[in-house]
mmCIF file with all atom_site columns, C-alpha atoms in Angstrom:
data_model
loop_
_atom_site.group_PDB
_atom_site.id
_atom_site.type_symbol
_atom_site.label_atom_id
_atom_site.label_alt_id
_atom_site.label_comp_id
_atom_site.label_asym_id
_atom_site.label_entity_id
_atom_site.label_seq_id
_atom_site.pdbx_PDB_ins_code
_atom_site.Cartn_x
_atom_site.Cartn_y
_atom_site.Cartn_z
_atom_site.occupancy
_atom_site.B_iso_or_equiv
_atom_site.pdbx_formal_charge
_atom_site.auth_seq_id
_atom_site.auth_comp_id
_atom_site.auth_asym_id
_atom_site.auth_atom_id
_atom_site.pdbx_PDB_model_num
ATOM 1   C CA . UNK H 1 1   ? 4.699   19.824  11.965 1.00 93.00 ? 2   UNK H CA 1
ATOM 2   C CA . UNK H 1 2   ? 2.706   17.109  13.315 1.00 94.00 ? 3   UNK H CA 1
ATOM 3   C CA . UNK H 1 3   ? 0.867   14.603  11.423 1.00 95.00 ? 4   UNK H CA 1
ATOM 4   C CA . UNK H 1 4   ? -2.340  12.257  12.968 1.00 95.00 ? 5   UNK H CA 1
ATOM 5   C CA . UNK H 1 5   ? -3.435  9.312   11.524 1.00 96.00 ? 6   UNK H CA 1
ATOM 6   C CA . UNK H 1 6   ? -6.592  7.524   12.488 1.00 95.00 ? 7   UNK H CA 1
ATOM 7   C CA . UNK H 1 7   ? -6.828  3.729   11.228 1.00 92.00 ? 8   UNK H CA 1
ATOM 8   C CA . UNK H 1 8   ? -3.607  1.739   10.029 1.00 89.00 ? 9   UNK H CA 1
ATOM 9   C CA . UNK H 1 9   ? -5.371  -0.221  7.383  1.00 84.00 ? 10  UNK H CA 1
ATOM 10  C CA . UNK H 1 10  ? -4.243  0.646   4.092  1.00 82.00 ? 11  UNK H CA 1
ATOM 11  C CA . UNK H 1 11  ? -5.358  3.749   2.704  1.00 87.00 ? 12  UNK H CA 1
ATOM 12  C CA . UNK H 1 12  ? -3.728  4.806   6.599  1.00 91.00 ? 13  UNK H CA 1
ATOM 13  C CA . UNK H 1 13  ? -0.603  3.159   5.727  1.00 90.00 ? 14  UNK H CA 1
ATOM 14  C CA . UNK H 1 14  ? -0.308  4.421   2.445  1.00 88.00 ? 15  UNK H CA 1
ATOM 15  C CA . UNK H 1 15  ? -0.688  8.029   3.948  1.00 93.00 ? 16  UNK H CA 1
ATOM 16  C CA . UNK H 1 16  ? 1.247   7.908   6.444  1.00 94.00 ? 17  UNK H CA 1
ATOM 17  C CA . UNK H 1 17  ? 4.369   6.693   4.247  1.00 92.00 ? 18  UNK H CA 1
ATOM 18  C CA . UNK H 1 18  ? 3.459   9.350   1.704  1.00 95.00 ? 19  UNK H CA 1
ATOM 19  C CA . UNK H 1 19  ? 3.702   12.050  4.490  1.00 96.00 ? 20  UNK H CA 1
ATOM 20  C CA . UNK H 1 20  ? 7.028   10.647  5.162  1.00 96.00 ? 21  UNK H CA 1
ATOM 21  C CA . UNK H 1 21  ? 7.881   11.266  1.527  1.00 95.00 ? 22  UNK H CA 1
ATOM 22  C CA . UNK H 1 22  ? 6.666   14.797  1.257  1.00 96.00 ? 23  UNK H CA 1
ATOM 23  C CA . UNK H 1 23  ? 7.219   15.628  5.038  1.00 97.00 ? 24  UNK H CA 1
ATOM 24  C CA . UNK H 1 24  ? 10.333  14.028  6.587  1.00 95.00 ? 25  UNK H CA 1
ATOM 25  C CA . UNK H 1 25  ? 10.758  16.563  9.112  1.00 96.00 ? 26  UNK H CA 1
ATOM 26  C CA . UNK H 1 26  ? 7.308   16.131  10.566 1.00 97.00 ? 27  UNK H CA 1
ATOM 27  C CA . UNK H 1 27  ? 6.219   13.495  13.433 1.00 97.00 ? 28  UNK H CA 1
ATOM 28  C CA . UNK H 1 28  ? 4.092   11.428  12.320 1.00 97.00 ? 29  UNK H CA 1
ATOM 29  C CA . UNK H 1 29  ? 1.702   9.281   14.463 1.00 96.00 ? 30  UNK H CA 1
ATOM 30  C CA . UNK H 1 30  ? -0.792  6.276   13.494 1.00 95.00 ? 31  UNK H CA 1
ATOM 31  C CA . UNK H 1 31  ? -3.555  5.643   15.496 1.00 95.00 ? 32  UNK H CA 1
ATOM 32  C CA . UNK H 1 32  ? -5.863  2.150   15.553 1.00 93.00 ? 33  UNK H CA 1
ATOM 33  C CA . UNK H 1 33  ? -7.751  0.412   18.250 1.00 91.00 ? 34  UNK H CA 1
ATOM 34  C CA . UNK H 1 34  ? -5.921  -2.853  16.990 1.00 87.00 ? 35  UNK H CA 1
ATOM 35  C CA . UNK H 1 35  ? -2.934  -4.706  17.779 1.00 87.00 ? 36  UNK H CA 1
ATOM 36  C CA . UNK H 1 36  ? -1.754  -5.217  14.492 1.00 84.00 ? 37  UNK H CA 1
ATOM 37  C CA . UNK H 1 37  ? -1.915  -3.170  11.001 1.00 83.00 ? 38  UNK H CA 1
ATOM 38  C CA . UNK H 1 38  ? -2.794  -3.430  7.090  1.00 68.00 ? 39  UNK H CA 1
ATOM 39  C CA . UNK H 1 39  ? -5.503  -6.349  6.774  1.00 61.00 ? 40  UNK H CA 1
ATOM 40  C CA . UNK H 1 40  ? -6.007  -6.586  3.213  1.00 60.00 ? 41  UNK H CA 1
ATOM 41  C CA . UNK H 1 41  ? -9.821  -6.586  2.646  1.00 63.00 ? 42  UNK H CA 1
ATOM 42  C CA . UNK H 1 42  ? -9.776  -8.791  -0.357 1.00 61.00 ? 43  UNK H CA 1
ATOM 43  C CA . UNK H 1 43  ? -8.575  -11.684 2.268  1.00 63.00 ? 44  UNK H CA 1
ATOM 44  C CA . UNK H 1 44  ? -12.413 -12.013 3.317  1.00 65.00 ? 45  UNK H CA 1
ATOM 45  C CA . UNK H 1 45  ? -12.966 -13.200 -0.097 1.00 67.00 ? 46  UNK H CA 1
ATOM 46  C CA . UNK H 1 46  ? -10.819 -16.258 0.602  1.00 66.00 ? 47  UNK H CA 1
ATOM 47  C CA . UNK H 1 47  ? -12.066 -17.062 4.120  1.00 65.00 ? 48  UNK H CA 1
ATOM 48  C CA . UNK H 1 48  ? -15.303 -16.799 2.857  1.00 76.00 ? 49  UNK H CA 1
ATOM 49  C CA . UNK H 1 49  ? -14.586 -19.152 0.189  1.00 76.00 ? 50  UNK H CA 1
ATOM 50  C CA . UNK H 1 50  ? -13.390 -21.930 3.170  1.00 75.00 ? 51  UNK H CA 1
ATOM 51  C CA . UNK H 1 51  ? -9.391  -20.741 3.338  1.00 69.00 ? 52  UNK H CA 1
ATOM 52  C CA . UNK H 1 52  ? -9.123  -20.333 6.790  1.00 62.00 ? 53  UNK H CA 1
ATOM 53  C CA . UNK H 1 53  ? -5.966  -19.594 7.275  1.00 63.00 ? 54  UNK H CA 1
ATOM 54  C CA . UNK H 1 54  ? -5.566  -16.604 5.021  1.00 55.00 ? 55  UNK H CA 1
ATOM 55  C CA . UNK H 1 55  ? -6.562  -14.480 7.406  1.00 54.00 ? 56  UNK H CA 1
ATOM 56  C CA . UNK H 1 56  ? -3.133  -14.538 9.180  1.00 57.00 ? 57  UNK H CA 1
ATOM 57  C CA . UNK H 1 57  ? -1.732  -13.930 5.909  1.00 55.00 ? 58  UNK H CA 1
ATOM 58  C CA . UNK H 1 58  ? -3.628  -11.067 5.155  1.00 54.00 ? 59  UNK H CA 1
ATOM 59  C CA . UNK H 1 59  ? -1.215  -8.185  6.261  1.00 61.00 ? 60  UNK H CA 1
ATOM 60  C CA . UNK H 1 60  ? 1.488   -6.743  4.264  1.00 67.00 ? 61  UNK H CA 1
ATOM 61  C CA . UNK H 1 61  ? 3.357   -4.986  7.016  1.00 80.00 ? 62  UNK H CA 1
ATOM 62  C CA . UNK H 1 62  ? 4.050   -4.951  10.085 1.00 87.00 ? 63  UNK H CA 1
ATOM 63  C CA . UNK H 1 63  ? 4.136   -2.292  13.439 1.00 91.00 ? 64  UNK H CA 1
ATOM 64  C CA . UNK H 1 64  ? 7.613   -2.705  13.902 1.00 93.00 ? 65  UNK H CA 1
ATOM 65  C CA . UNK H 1 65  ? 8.249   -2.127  9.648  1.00 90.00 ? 66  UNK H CA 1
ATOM 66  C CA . UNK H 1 66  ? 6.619   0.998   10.025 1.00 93.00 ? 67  UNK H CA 1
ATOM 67  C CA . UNK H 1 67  ? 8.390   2.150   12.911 1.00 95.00 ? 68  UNK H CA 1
ATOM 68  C CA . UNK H 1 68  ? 11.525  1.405   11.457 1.00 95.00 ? 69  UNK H CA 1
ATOM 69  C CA . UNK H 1 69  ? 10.354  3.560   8.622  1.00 94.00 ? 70  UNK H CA 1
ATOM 70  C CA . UNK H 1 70  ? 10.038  6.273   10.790 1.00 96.00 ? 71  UNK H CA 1
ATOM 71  C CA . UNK H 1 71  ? 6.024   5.999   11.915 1.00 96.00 ? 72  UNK H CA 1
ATOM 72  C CA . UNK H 1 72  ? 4.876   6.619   15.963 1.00 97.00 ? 73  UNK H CA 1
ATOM 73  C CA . UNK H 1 73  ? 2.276   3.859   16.099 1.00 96.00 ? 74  UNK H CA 1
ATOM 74  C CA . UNK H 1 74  ? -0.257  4.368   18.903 1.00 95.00 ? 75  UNK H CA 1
ATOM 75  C CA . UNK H 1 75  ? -1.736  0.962   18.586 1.00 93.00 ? 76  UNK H CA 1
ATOM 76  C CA . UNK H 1 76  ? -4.546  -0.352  20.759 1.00 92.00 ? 77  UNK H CA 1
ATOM 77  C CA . UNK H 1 77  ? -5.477  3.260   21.078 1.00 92.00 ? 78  UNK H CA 1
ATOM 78  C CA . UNK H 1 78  ? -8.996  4.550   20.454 1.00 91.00 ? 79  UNK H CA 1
ATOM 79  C CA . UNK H 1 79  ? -9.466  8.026   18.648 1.00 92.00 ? 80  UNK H CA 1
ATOM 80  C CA . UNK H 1 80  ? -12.184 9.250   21.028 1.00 90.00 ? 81  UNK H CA 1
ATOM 81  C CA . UNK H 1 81  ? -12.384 13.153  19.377 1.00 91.00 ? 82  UNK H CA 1
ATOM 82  C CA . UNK H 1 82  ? -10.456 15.777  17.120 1.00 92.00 ? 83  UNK H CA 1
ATOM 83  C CA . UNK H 1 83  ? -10.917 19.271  18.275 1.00 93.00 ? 84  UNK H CA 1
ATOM 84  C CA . UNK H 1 84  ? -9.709  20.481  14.659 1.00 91.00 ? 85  UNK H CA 1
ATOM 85  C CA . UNK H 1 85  ? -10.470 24.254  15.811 1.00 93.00 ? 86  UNK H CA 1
ATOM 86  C CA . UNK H 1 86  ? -8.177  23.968  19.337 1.00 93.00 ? 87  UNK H CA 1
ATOM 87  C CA . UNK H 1 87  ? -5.978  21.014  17.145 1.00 91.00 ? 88  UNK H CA 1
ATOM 88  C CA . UNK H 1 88  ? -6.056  18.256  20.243 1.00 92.00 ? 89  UNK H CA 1
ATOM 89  C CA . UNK H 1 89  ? -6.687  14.858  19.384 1.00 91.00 ? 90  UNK H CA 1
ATOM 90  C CA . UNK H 1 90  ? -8.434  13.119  22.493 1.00 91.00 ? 91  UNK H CA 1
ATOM 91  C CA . UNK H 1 91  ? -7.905  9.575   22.915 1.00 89.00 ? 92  UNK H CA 1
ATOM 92  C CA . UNK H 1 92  ? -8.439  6.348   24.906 1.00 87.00 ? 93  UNK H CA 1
ATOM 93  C CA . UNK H 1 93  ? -6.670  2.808   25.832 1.00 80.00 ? 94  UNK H CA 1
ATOM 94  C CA . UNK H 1 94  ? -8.982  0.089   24.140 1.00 71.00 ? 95  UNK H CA 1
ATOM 95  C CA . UNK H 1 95  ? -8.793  -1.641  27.863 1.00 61.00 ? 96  UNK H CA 1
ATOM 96  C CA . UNK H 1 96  ? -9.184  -0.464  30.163 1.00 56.00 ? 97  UNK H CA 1
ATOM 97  C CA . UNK H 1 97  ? -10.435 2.871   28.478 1.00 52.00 ? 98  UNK H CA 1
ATOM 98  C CA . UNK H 1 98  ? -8.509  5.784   29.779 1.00 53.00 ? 99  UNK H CA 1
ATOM 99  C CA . UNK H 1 99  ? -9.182  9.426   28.444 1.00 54.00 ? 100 UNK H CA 1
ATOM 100 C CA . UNK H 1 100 ? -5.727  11.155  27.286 1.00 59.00 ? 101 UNK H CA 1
ATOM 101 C CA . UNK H 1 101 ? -5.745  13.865  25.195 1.00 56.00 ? 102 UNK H CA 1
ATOM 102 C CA . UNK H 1 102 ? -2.286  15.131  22.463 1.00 58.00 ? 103 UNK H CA 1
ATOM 103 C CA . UNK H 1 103 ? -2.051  19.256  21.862 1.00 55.00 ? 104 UNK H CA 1
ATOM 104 C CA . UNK H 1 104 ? -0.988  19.185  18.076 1.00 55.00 ? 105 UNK H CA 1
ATOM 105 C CA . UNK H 1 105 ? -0.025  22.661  18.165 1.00 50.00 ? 106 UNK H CA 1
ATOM 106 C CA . UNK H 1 106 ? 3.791   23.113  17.102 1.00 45.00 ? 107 UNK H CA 1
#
C-alpha cells in the first residue's frame, strides 16, 4: 500500500506517524514545498509579540527524525495534482519547477 501526504506541518506529521502505527508495511511519502517540517503555529504569537528568535525554535522535528522513523520525505516538492480516479499524484520541483508525476497503484 502506498500512502501520500501533502504538507509536513503538524496535522501532516501526526498522520503520517499514525499511518506508520496502523500501516507498517506501507510506503509512506510526505510531500511540502519547504525545506524544513512542523512549524508550530502558536510561534507567530511570540514573534508577534517582539521574540524574534522563536521562530527558529518553532519546529518539533526534524526531516532526518522522520526519516529515521521510517517517512519518504519529498521536500521542496510542490503537489501540482491528484488524479484520485487514475491514483497518480503529479508533482513539481519548487525551483526550477519540473512536472513529474508518481503511479500510486500497487
Amino acid at each position: 500500500m502506498k500512502i501520500v501526504i501533502v504538507g509536513s506541518s503538524h496535522a501532516g506529521i501526526c498522520a503520517g506517524l499514525r499511518a506508520l502505527e496502523e500501516y507498517p508495511e506501507a510506503e509512506i511519502t510526505l510531500y511540502d514545498k519547504r525545506n524544513q517540517v512542523s512549524f508550530v503555529s502558536q510561534g507567530i504569537i511570540s514573534y508577534l509579540a517582539g521574540q524574534k528568535s522563536v521562530l527558529n525554535q518553532s519546529s518539533y522535528s526534524s526531516v532526518e527524525e522522520l526519516k529515521a522513523a521510517g517517512l519518504n520525505m519529498q521536500m521542496e516538492t510542490v503537489v501540482e495534482e491528484i488524479d484520485t480516479k487514475n491514483k497518480r499524484l503529479f508533482f513539481g520541483e519548487s525551483i526550477p519547477k519540473r512536472r513529474n508525476s508518481l503511479s500510486m497503484i500497487n
